């Protein structure tokens, strides 16, 4: 009636663990790839002396599989090595302690980007991706820090001023006591120091120590306005769910949903992070992308000048383009686009038909671009002045190169071919971010400090690419330009 069931049955020959792992399992792919890639940069991090360490290939296989299946805690990975047959097979039945896994991840994987580039090159050879067209976007990921333990530059300055006043007050009181004792005892020593003064000296010492700590914290902040006490590299950022929390800005460059390059920053805005991404791609693959597609967060004059200098085609709308397309902006008779540059007189003509006066010609500090500043001449007597400006005179800054570039972008973004490429960004980099956060559960970093956070970002990027290779082997995908 029932099949024979006996837990105490002894095997005649020891079982082969590899046969217990399915042939089409992703662990087999991870095993094969890690066995073939060059990990010499990681091996160089090891010291040749002392106790023999676990082999880095084994630990890489375990970590890559763990991140690809949504397990990141070192304690949970160590537990899996004792319970999960796939982990046992990857580790060769070895059981490194959770501390070993944590230390390997945080200390020995400083050269993880070299391994990441090896895997991307493998994707290129397999025809999964190319370096030609790159989609760039950023996402905010929470840091391993508390949002209630923050250091703010403004509060540091206020505390420093208060401590300085307290110190000065104590010094003044000490001088006054010295003067009184001089009058009472003259050149003689007098009695022991009063208890009230001893307490004051103790407080003076504590205040001095607090002032020194504040100076160190201010030096650490430098150009930043805040940082966390637990992770001093993390910044307060507005997260996807519209709440503020300490975190990092992770930048991803993708093609055909394969991550080509990644970067971690504590800057809240994406504006200054386009150039590091392009330079990183150039350094890693010894070639630059032909096209870069990004949202308006990257559409600054400085970034577009950089792309033009590097001769890279950019499909990036400038930041005000969406607002210019709004009905309210277009129906406004005094919006910026209603002020026209007269090429004959080389002056600006306002919507009322009056020529504006050239006030000065300057150069931008960052881009070194020419800026022509104009002022209205008849604003006081103009009937539309109350609708045009709240100031005494309407001002207008004209940048020749920037205005021509905006005109080119407006025309480019109106083309159907460009619209299709730009809309593809939603299925490209944004889909990758969704997979990492939702499917792999990567919503918060476990490590602290920007260097260690960069390692963890590399691990999740590798895990995502390994999943893409696995899916590609099951069902080949189209690789775009």
Short mmCIF file of C-alpha atoms in Angstrom, two decimals:
data_model
loop_
_atom_site.label_atom_id
_atom_site.label_comp_id
_atom_site.label_asym_id
_atom_site.label_seq_id
_atom_site.Cartn_x
_atom_site.Cartn_y
_atom_site.Cartn_z
CA UNK A 1 0.00 0.00 0.00
CA UNK A 2 2.85 2.41 0.92
CA UNK A 3 6.39 2.76 -0.32
CA UNK A 4 9.07 1.64 2.10
CA UNK A 5 10.16 4.45 4.44
CA UNK A 6 13.28 4.06 6.58
CA UNK A 7 15.29 7.07 7.80
CA UNK A 8 18.03 4.83 9.20
CA UNK A 9 18.84 3.20 5.85
CA UNK A 10 22.63 3.22 5.32
CA UNK A 11 24.00 3.95 1.83
CA UNK A 12 26.27 1.31 0.36
CA UNK A 13 28.26 4.03 -1.44
CA UNK A 14 28.46 7.73 -0.42
CA UNK A 15 25.94 9.84 -2.42
CA UNK A 16 27.09 12.35 -5.04
CA UNK A 17 25.83 15.80 -3.91
CA UNK A 18 26.12 17.28 -7.40
CA UNK A 19 23.42 14.90 -8.66
CA UNK A 20 21.02 16.38 -6.11
CA UNK A 21 21.29 19.79 -7.83
CA UNK A 22 19.15 20.13 -10.98
CA UNK A 23 21.02 20.39 -14.29
CA UNK A 24 19.28 23.69 -15.17
CA UNK A 25 19.82 25.24 -11.74
CA UNK A 26 21.33 28.75 -11.60
CA UNK A 27 23.91 27.49 -9.09
CA UNK A 28 25.54 25.43 -11.87
CA UNK A 29 25.90 28.55 -14.01
CA UNK A 30 27.44 30.50 -11.09
CA UNK A 31 29.79 27.59 -10.42
CA UNK A 32 30.99 27.45 -14.06
CA UNK A 33 31.43 31.23 -14.39
CA UNK A 34 33.39 31.67 -11.15
CA UNK A 35 35.65 28.77 -12.15
CA UNK A 36 36.53 30.48 -15.45
CA UNK A 37 36.91 34.18 -14.53
CA UNK A 38 40.18 35.74 -13.38
CA UNK A 39 40.13 36.52 -9.64
CA UNK A 40 43.84 37.37 -9.28
CA UNK A 41 43.04 40.94 -8.02
CA UNK A 42 41.18 39.39 -5.06
CA UNK A 43 43.88 36.76 -4.40
CA UNK A 44 46.48 39.57 -4.17
CA UNK A 45 44.61 40.95 -1.14
CA UNK A 46 45.54 37.85 0.89
CA UNK A 47 48.65 37.56 3.05
CA UNK A 48 50.81 34.49 2.27
CA UNK A 49 51.56 33.92 5.98
CA UNK A 50 49.46 32.56 8.83
CA UNK A 51 46.59 30.05 8.87
CA UNK A 52 45.31 28.83 5.50
CA UNK A 53 42.20 30.69 4.41
CA UNK A 54 39.05 29.41 2.69
CA UNK A 55 39.46 29.60 -1.08
CA UNK A 56 38.07 32.89 -2.49
CA UNK A 57 36.42 31.06 -5.42
CA UNK A 58 34.31 29.03 -2.99
CA UNK A 59 33.32 32.14 -1.01
CA UNK A 60 32.51 34.05 -4.25
CA UNK A 61 30.25 31.23 -5.44
CA UNK A 62 28.41 31.21 -2.12
CA UNK A 63 28.03 35.02 -2.02
CA UNK A 64 26.93 35.32 -5.67
CA UNK A 65 24.31 32.60 -5.23
CA UNK A 66 23.14 34.12 -1.93
CA UNK A 67 22.67 37.58 -3.46
CA UNK A 68 20.98 36.09 -6.55
CA UNK A 69 18.42 34.38 -4.28
CA UNK A 70 17.84 37.35 -1.97
CA UNK A 71 19.91 36.19 1.04
CA UNK A 72 22.45 38.76 2.25
CA UNK A 73 22.87 38.26 5.99
CA UNK A 74 26.16 36.48 6.82
CA UNK A 75 24.44 34.53 9.62
CA UNK A 76 21.68 33.34 7.28
CA UNK A 77 24.28 32.34 4.66
CA UNK A 78 26.21 30.38 7.31
CA UNK A 79 22.98 28.63 8.30
CA UNK A 80 22.23 27.79 4.67
CA UNK A 81 25.67 26.16 4.39
CA UNK A 82 24.53 23.69 7.04
CA UNK A 83 20.98 23.09 5.75
CA UNK A 84 20.70 23.83 2.00
CA UNK A 85 22.03 21.19 -0.41
CA UNK A 86 22.84 23.78 -3.10
CA UNK A 87 25.01 25.78 -0.70
CA UNK A 88 26.68 22.56 0.44
CA UNK A 89 27.52 21.66 -3.17
CA UNK A 90 28.89 25.14 -3.98
CA UNK A 91 31.04 25.16 -0.85
CA UNK A 92 32.26 21.58 -1.27
CA UNK A 93 30.77 20.74 2.15
CA UNK A 94 32.96 23.39 3.79
CA UNK A 95 31.29 25.51 6.47
CA UNK A 96 32.91 28.93 6.94
CA UNK A 97 31.71 30.82 10.01
CA UNK A 98 29.47 33.87 9.55
CA UNK A 99 32.37 36.08 10.69
CA UNK A 100 34.54 34.64 7.91
CA UNK A 101 31.83 35.43 5.33
CA UNK A 102 31.34 38.97 6.71
CA UNK A 103 35.08 39.72 6.81
CA UNK A 104 35.62 38.33 3.30
CA UNK A 105 32.81 40.52 1.96
CA UNK A 106 33.98 43.72 3.65
CA UNK A 107 37.79 43.34 3.48
CA UNK A 108 38.80 41.03 0.64
CA UNK A 109 36.37 42.26 -2.04
CA UNK A 110 37.86 45.74 -2.56
CA UNK A 111 38.65 44.67 -6.14
CA UNK A 112 35.12 43.39 -6.82
CA UNK A 113 34.82 45.72 -9.83
CA UNK A 114 37.47 43.69 -11.67
CA UNK A 115 35.27 40.58 -11.25
CA UNK A 116 32.21 42.60 -12.29
CA UNK A 117 33.95 43.72 -15.53
CA UNK A 118 34.92 40.09 -16.26
CA UNK A 119 31.26 39.04 -16.06
CA UNK A 120 30.10 41.98 -18.23
CA UNK A 121 32.72 41.05 -20.86
CA UNK A 122 31.32 37.52 -20.75
CA UNK A 123 27.84 38.97 -21.41
CA UNK A 124 29.22 40.89 -24.40
CA UNK A 125 30.87 37.72 -25.83
CA UNK A 126 27.60 35.81 -25.44
CA UNK A 127 25.76 38.56 -27.32
CA UNK A 128 23.53 39.51 -24.39
CA UNK A 129 24.64 43.15 -24.26
CA UNK A 130 26.80 45.80 -25.96
CA UNK A 131 28.58 48.95 -24.82
CA UNK A 132 27.17 51.06 -27.69
CA UNK A 133 23.93 52.43 -26.21
CA UNK A 134 23.82 53.04 -22.47
CA UNK A 135 20.80 53.87 -20.29
CA UNK A 136 21.66 55.69 -17.05
CA UNK A 137 19.56 56.28 -13.96
CA UNK A 138 19.95 56.44 -10.19
CA UNK A 139 18.05 55.10 -7.21
CA UNK A 140 18.17 55.87 -3.49
CA UNK A 141 18.87 52.93 -1.18
CA UNK A 142 18.74 53.16 2.61
CA UNK A 143 21.98 53.06 4.60
CA UNK A 144 22.53 50.88 7.65
CA UNK A 145 21.99 53.88 9.91
CA UNK A 146 19.35 55.46 12.11
CA UNK A 147 17.43 58.47 10.87
CA UNK A 148 17.21 59.80 14.44
CA UNK A 149 20.98 60.02 14.99
CA UNK A 150 22.08 62.67 12.56
CA UNK A 151 24.72 65.41 12.71
CA UNK A 152 23.73 68.73 11.13
CA UNK A 153 26.19 71.47 10.23
CA UNK A 154 23.84 74.23 11.44
CA UNK A 155 23.36 72.64 14.87
CA UNK A 156 27.14 72.10 15.15
CA UNK A 157 27.73 75.80 14.55
CA UNK A 158 25.13 76.74 17.19
CA UNK A 159 26.66 74.32 19.71
CA UNK A 160 30.15 75.63 18.98
CA UNK A 161 29.03 79.21 19.61
CA UNK A 162 27.30 78.21 22.89
CA UNK A 163 30.38 76.29 24.11
CA UNK A 164 32.69 79.19 23.25
CA UNK A 165 30.49 81.53 25.30
CA UNK A 166 30.55 79.08 28.24
CA UNK A 167 34.34 78.79 28.04
CA UNK A 168 34.73 82.55 27.91
CA UNK A 169 32.39 82.93 30.88
CA UNK A 170 34.46 80.43 32.94
CA UNK A 171 37.69 82.19 31.98
CA UNK A 172 36.24 85.55 33.03
CA UNK A 173 35.09 84.10 36.36
CA UNK A 174 38.54 82.57 36.93
CA UNK A 175 40.20 85.96 36.26
CA UNK A 176 37.82 87.64 38.68
CA UNK A 177 38.58 85.05 41.42
CA UNK A 178 42.32 85.50 40.81
CA UNK A 179 41.98 89.27 41.26
CA UNK A 180 40.00 88.84 44.49
CA UNK A 181 42.59 86.40 45.90
CA UNK A 182 45.42 88.76 44.95
CA UNK A 183 43.74 91.49 46.95
CA UNK A 184 43.10 89.17 49.92
CA UNK A 185 46.37 87.21 50.11
CA UNK A 186 48.80 89.32 48.11
CA UNK A 187 51.79 87.23 47.03
CA UNK A 188 51.02 84.42 49.54
CA UNK A 189 49.47 81.09 48.51
CA UNK A 190 46.25 81.08 50.56
CA UNK A 191 44.05 78.09 51.39
CA UNK A 192 43.11 75.06 49.27
CA UNK A 193 41.12 75.59 46.08
CA UNK A 194 37.37 76.00 46.86
CA UNK A 195 35.06 73.14 45.77
CA UNK A 196 33.01 75.48 43.55
CA UNK A 197 36.14 76.35 41.56
CA UNK A 198 37.13 72.68 41.26
CA UNK A 199 33.73 71.95 39.73
CA UNK A 200 34.18 74.88 37.36
CA UNK A 201 37.57 73.58 36.22
CA UNK A 202 36.07 70.13 35.57
CA UNK A 203 33.31 71.73 33.49
CA UNK A 204 35.90 73.80 31.62
CA UNK A 205 37.80 70.61 30.71
CA UNK A 206 34.62 68.90 29.48
CA UNK A 207 33.66 71.93 27.39
CA UNK A 208 37.10 71.97 25.79
CA UNK A 209 36.74 68.29 24.86
CA UNK A 210 33.26 68.93 23.41
CA UNK A 211 34.59 71.86 21.35
CA UNK A 212 37.36 69.62 19.96
CA UNK A 213 34.81 66.93 18.99
CA UNK A 214 32.68 69.53 17.21
CA UNK A 215 35.70 70.77 15.26
CA UNK A 216 36.46 67.18 14.16
CA UNK A 217 32.85 66.66 13.07
CA UNK A 218 32.84 69.94 11.13
CA UNK A 219 36.07 68.92 9.40
CA UNK A 220 34.44 65.61 8.42
CA UNK A 221 31.32 67.28 7.06
CA UNK A 222 33.27 69.83 4.97
CA UNK A 223 30.87 70.72 2.11
CA UNK A 224 28.03 68.49 3.36
CA UNK A 225 25.12 69.75 5.44
CA UNK A 226 24.49 66.53 7.40
CA UNK A 227 25.71 63.01 8.11
CA UNK A 228 24.72 60.03 10.24
CA UNK A 229 26.46 59.17 13.50
CA UNK A 230 26.45 55.43 12.71
CA UNK A 231 27.44 55.72 9.04
CA UNK A 232 29.23 59.02 8.53
CA UNK A 233 29.31 58.68 4.73
CA UNK A 234 25.50 58.45 4.48
CA UNK A 235 23.41 61.52 3.69
CA UNK A 236 19.76 62.32 4.32
CA UNK A 237 17.87 61.60 1.09
CA UNK A 238 14.28 61.59 -0.10
CA UNK A 239 13.38 57.97 -0.78
CA UNK A 240 10.96 56.54 -3.34
CA UNK A 241 8.09 56.38 -0.85
CA UNK A 242 8.52 60.12 -0.17
CA UNK A 243 10.18 59.89 3.24
CA UNK A 244 13.59 61.17 4.33
CA UNK A 245 16.20 58.70 5.56
CA UNK A 246 20.01 58.31 5.52
CA UNK A 247 21.02 56.60 2.31
CA UNK A 248 23.16 56.42 -0.80
CA UNK A 249 22.54 57.31 -4.43
CA UNK A 250 23.30 54.23 -6.56
CA UNK A 251 23.94 54.97 -10.25
CA UNK A 252 23.40 52.21 -12.81
CA UNK A 253 24.31 52.10 -16.52
CA UNK A 254 22.55 49.33 -18.46
CA UNK A 255 22.11 47.88 -21.93
CA UNK A 256 19.53 45.20 -22.64
CA UNK A 257 18.87 45.09 -18.87
CA UNK A 258 22.48 44.09 -18.15
CA UNK A 259 24.32 46.37 -15.71
CA UNK A 260 27.42 47.65 -17.50
CA UNK A 261 28.64 49.99 -14.78
CA UNK A 262 27.60 50.98 -11.28
CA UNK A 263 28.60 53.69 -8.83
CA UNK A 264 27.70 54.77 -5.30
CA UNK A 265 27.56 58.38 -4.12
CA UNK A 266 26.26 60.31 -1.13
CA UNK A 267 25.10 63.18 -3.35
CA UNK A 268 21.33 63.53 -3.42
CA UNK A 269 21.03 64.78 -7.02
CA UNK A 270 22.00 62.91 -10.19
CA UNK A 271 23.30 66.12 -11.81
CA UNK A 272 27.01 65.65 -11.09
CA UNK A 273 27.02 61.84 -11.48
CA UNK A 274 26.81 61.46 -15.26
CA UNK A 275 30.48 62.18 -15.91
CA UNK A 276 31.78 59.60 -13.34
CA UNK A 277 29.60 56.93 -14.99
CA UNK A 278 30.96 57.64 -18.50
CA UNK A 279 34.55 57.86 -17.23
CA UNK A 280 34.07 54.57 -15.36
CA UNK A 281 32.86 52.83 -18.53
CA UNK A 282 35.83 54.21 -20.49
CA UNK A 283 38.29 53.04 -17.85
CA UNK A 284 36.76 49.55 -17.47
CA UNK A 285 36.20 48.66 -21.15
CA UNK A 286 38.71 50.93 -22.93
CA UNK A 287 35.93 52.38 -25.07
CA UNK A 288 33.23 54.98 -24.65
CA UNK A 289 29.52 54.52 -25.36
CA UNK A 290 28.09 55.87 -28.60
CA UNK A 291 24.76 56.94 -27.11
CA UNK A 292 23.72 57.90 -23.57
CA UNK A 293 20.05 58.01 -22.57
CA UNK A 294 19.02 59.57 -19.28
CA UNK A 295 16.21 61.60 -17.71
CA UNK A 296 16.14 65.36 -17.21
CA UNK A 297 18.02 65.02 -13.91
CA UNK A 298 21.19 64.80 -16.01
CA UNK A 299 20.14 67.55 -18.45
CA UNK A 300 22.41 70.35 -17.28
CA UNK A 301 24.60 72.58 -19.42
CA UNK A 302 27.74 71.13 -17.86
CA UNK A 303 26.76 67.52 -18.67
CA UNK A 304 25.70 68.28 -22.24
CA UNK A 305 28.95 70.15 -22.86
CA UNK A 306 30.85 67.13 -21.58
CA UNK A 307 28.97 64.78 -23.95
CA UNK A 308 29.64 67.12 -26.87
CA UNK A 309 33.34 67.27 -25.99
CA UNK A 310 33.52 63.44 -25.80
CA UNK A 311 31.55 63.17 -29.09
CA UNK A 312 28.86 61.03 -27.45
CA UNK A 313 25.28 61.29 -28.68
CA UNK A 314 23.05 62.26 -25.77
CA UNK A 315 19.29 61.72 -25.58
CA UNK A 316 18.77 63.73 -22.42
CA UNK A 317 16.08 66.42 -22.12
CA UNK A 318 17.10 69.60 -20.32
CA UNK A 319 15.50 70.17 -16.94
CA UNK A 320 12.95 72.80 -17.95
CA UNK A 321 11.64 70.99 -21.06
CA UNK A 322 8.73 69.29 -19.30
CA UNK A 323 7.64 72.59 -17.72
CA UNK A 324 7.86 74.34 -21.10
CA UNK A 325 5.43 71.81 -22.57
CA UNK A 326 2.80 72.49 -19.91
CA UNK A 327 -0.34 74.37 -20.86
CA UNK A 328 0.15 77.03 -18.19
CA UNK A 329 3.62 77.85 -19.50
CA UNK A 330 2.56 77.99 -23.15
CA UNK A 331 -0.49 80.16 -22.38
CA UNK A 332 1.60 82.62 -20.35
CA UNK A 333 2.32 85.62 -22.68
CA UNK A 334 5.39 86.59 -20.62
CA UNK A 335 7.08 83.18 -20.28
CA UNK A 336 10.79 82.93 -21.05
CA UNK A 337 10.36 81.58 -24.60
CA UNK A 338 8.35 84.70 -25.56
CA UNK A 339 11.53 86.77 -25.22
CA UNK A 340 13.25 86.53 -28.63
CA UNK A 341 16.88 87.13 -29.46
CA UNK A 342 17.13 89.66 -32.32
CA UNK A 343 20.11 88.59 -34.44
CA UNK A 344 20.35 91.96 -36.21
CA UNK A 345 20.59 94.11 -33.12
CA UNK A 346 22.02 91.24 -30.98
CA UNK A 347 19.59 92.12 -28.22
CA UNK A 348 16.54 90.59 -26.60
CA UNK A 349 13.09 91.71 -27.71
CA UNK A 350 10.39 91.41 -25.04
CA UNK A 351 6.77 90.23 -25.77
CA UNK A 352 5.67 93.91 -25.97
CA UNK A 353 8.18 94.48 -28.79
CA UNK A 354 10.70 96.58 -26.82
CA UNK A 355 14.42 95.93 -27.09
CA UNK A 356 16.14 95.20 -23.77
CA UNK A 357 19.38 96.90 -22.74
CA UNK A 358 22.63 94.88 -22.54
CA UNK A 359 23.92 95.28 -19.00
CA UNK A 360 27.02 93.07 -18.96
CA UNK A 361 28.83 90.13 -20.56
CA UNK A 362 30.25 87.54 -18.13
CA UNK A 363 31.59 84.00 -18.12
CA UNK A 364 30.10 81.10 -16.19
CA UNK A 365 32.45 79.90 -13.42
CA UNK A 366 31.85 76.19 -14.12
CA UNK A 367 31.39 75.93 -17.89
CA UNK A 368 33.27 79.15 -18.89
CA UNK A 369 30.33 79.91 -21.20
CA UNK A 370 29.45 83.47 -22.24
CA UNK A 371 26.48 84.98 -20.39
CA UNK A 372 24.80 88.13 -21.70
CA UNK A 373 22.68 89.92 -19.12
CA UNK A 374 19.85 92.16 -20.36
CA UNK A 375 17.51 94.55 -18.52
CA UNK A 376 14.18 96.00 -19.62
CA UNK A 377 14.20 99.71 -20.47
CA UNK A 378 10.50 100.56 -20.42
CA UNK A 379 9.23 98.21 -17.71
CA UNK A 380 8.01 101.12 -15.53
CA UNK A 381 5.68 102.52 -18.20
CA UNK A 382 4.73 99.12 -19.72
CA UNK A 383 1.08 98.06 -19.25
CA UNK A 384 2.02 94.38 -18.83
CA UNK A 385 4.74 94.95 -16.21
CA UNK A 386 2.63 93.58 -13.33
CA UNK A 387 2.16 90.29 -15.26
CA UNK A 388 5.74 90.16 -16.52
CA UNK A 389 7.83 90.71 -13.37
CA UNK A 390 7.56 91.58 -9.69
CA UNK A 391 10.90 93.40 -9.83
CA UNK A 392 11.55 96.99 -10.88
CA UNK A 393 12.91 95.76 -14.22
CA UNK A 394 12.66 92.43 -16.02
CA UNK A 395 16.04 90.71 -16.31
CA UNK A 396 17.09 88.12 -18.88
CA UNK A 397 20.22 85.98 -19.09
CA UNK A 398 21.15 84.80 -22.57
CA UNK A 399 23.70 82.02 -23.12
CA UNK A 400 24.35 81.61 -26.87
CA UNK A 401 25.61 77.99 -26.76
CA UNK A 402 22.99 76.86 -24.26
CA UNK A 403 20.08 78.39 -26.21
CA UNK A 404 21.23 76.68 -29.44
CA UNK A 405 21.61 73.38 -27.60
CA UNK A 406 18.12 73.64 -26.11
CA UNK A 407 16.71 74.29 -29.56
CA UNK A 408 18.45 71.15 -30.87
CA UNK A 409 17.14 69.09 -27.94
CA UNK A 410 13.56 70.31 -28.50
CA UNK A 411 13.77 69.24 -32.14
CA UNK A 412 15.45 65.92 -31.31
CA UNK A 413 12.90 65.00 -28.62
CA UNK A 414 10.05 65.65 -31.08
CA UNK A 415 11.29 62.91 -33.48
CA UNK A 416 9.42 59.59 -33.29
CA UNK A 417 12.61 57.52 -33.44
CA UNK A 418 14.11 59.41 -30.50
CA UNK A 419 10.85 59.12 -28.54
CA UNK A 420 10.93 55.34 -28.94
CA UNK A 421 14.55 55.15 -27.74
CA UNK A 422 13.85 57.45 -24.78
CA UNK A 423 10.73 55.51 -23.76
CA UNK A 424 12.81 52.31 -23.84
CA UNK A 425 14.54 53.67 -20.72
CA UNK A 426 11.47 52.59 -18.71
CA UNK A 427 12.01 48.97 -19.80
CA UNK A 428 15.77 49.19 -19.40
CA UNK A 429 17.37 50.75 -16.35
CA UNK A 430 14.12 51.26 -14.41
CA UNK A 431 13.25 47.58 -14.84
CA UNK A 432 16.70 46.66 -13.50
CA UNK A 433 16.16 48.86 -10.42
CA UNK A 434 12.75 47.24 -9.89
CA UNK A 435 14.26 43.74 -10.09
CA UNK A 436 17.02 44.57 -7.60
CA UNK A 437 14.71 46.22 -5.08
CA UNK A 438 11.53 44.15 -5.38
CA UNK A 439 12.55 40.69 -6.60
CA UNK A 440 15.95 40.45 -4.90
CA UNK A 441 14.82 42.44 -1.83
CA UNK A 442 17.78 44.83 -1.94
CA UNK A 443 16.22 47.84 -0.20
CA UNK A 444 18.84 48.54 2.45
CA UNK A 445 22.62 48.20 2.67
CA UNK A 446 24.05 45.96 5.39
CA UNK A 447 27.58 47.39 5.37
CA UNK A 448 28.63 50.87 6.51
CA UNK A 449 30.97 53.36 4.87
CA UNK A 450 30.98 54.27 1.17
CA UNK A 451 33.84 51.88 0.32
CA UNK A 452 32.03 48.86 1.80
CA UNK A 453 28.69 50.00 0.38
CA UNK A 454 30.35 50.07 -3.05
CA UNK A 455 31.34 46.41 -2.55
CA UNK A 456 27.76 45.46 -1.73
CA UNK A 457 26.46 47.38 -4.76
CA UNK A 458 28.95 45.38 -6.85
CA UNK A 459 27.70 42.08 -5.42
CA UNK A 460 24.05 42.81 -6.20
CA UNK A 461 25.00 44.05 -9.71
CA UNK A 462 26.91 40.79 -10.36
CA UNK A 463 23.97 38.75 -9.02
CA UNK A 464 21.58 40.59 -11.36
CA UNK A 465 23.85 39.98 -14.38
CA UNK A 466 24.23 36.29 -13.51
CA UNK A 467 20.44 35.96 -13.46
CA UNK A 468 20.31 37.64 -16.90
CA UNK A 469 22.87 35.13 -18.27
CA UNK A 470 20.82 32.28 -16.79
CA UNK A 471 17.61 33.58 -18.42
CA UNK A 472 19.43 34.14 -21.72
CA UNK A 473 20.58 30.52 -21.81
CA UNK A 474 17.01 29.39 -21.28
CA UNK A 475 15.52 31.80 -23.83
CA UNK A 476 17.80 33.97 -26.04
CA UNK A 477 16.88 37.66 -26.04
CA UNK A 478 17.35 40.42 -28.60
CA UNK A 479 20.42 42.56 -27.95
CA UNK A 480 19.85 46.19 -28.96
CA UNK A 481 22.41 48.53 -30.51
#
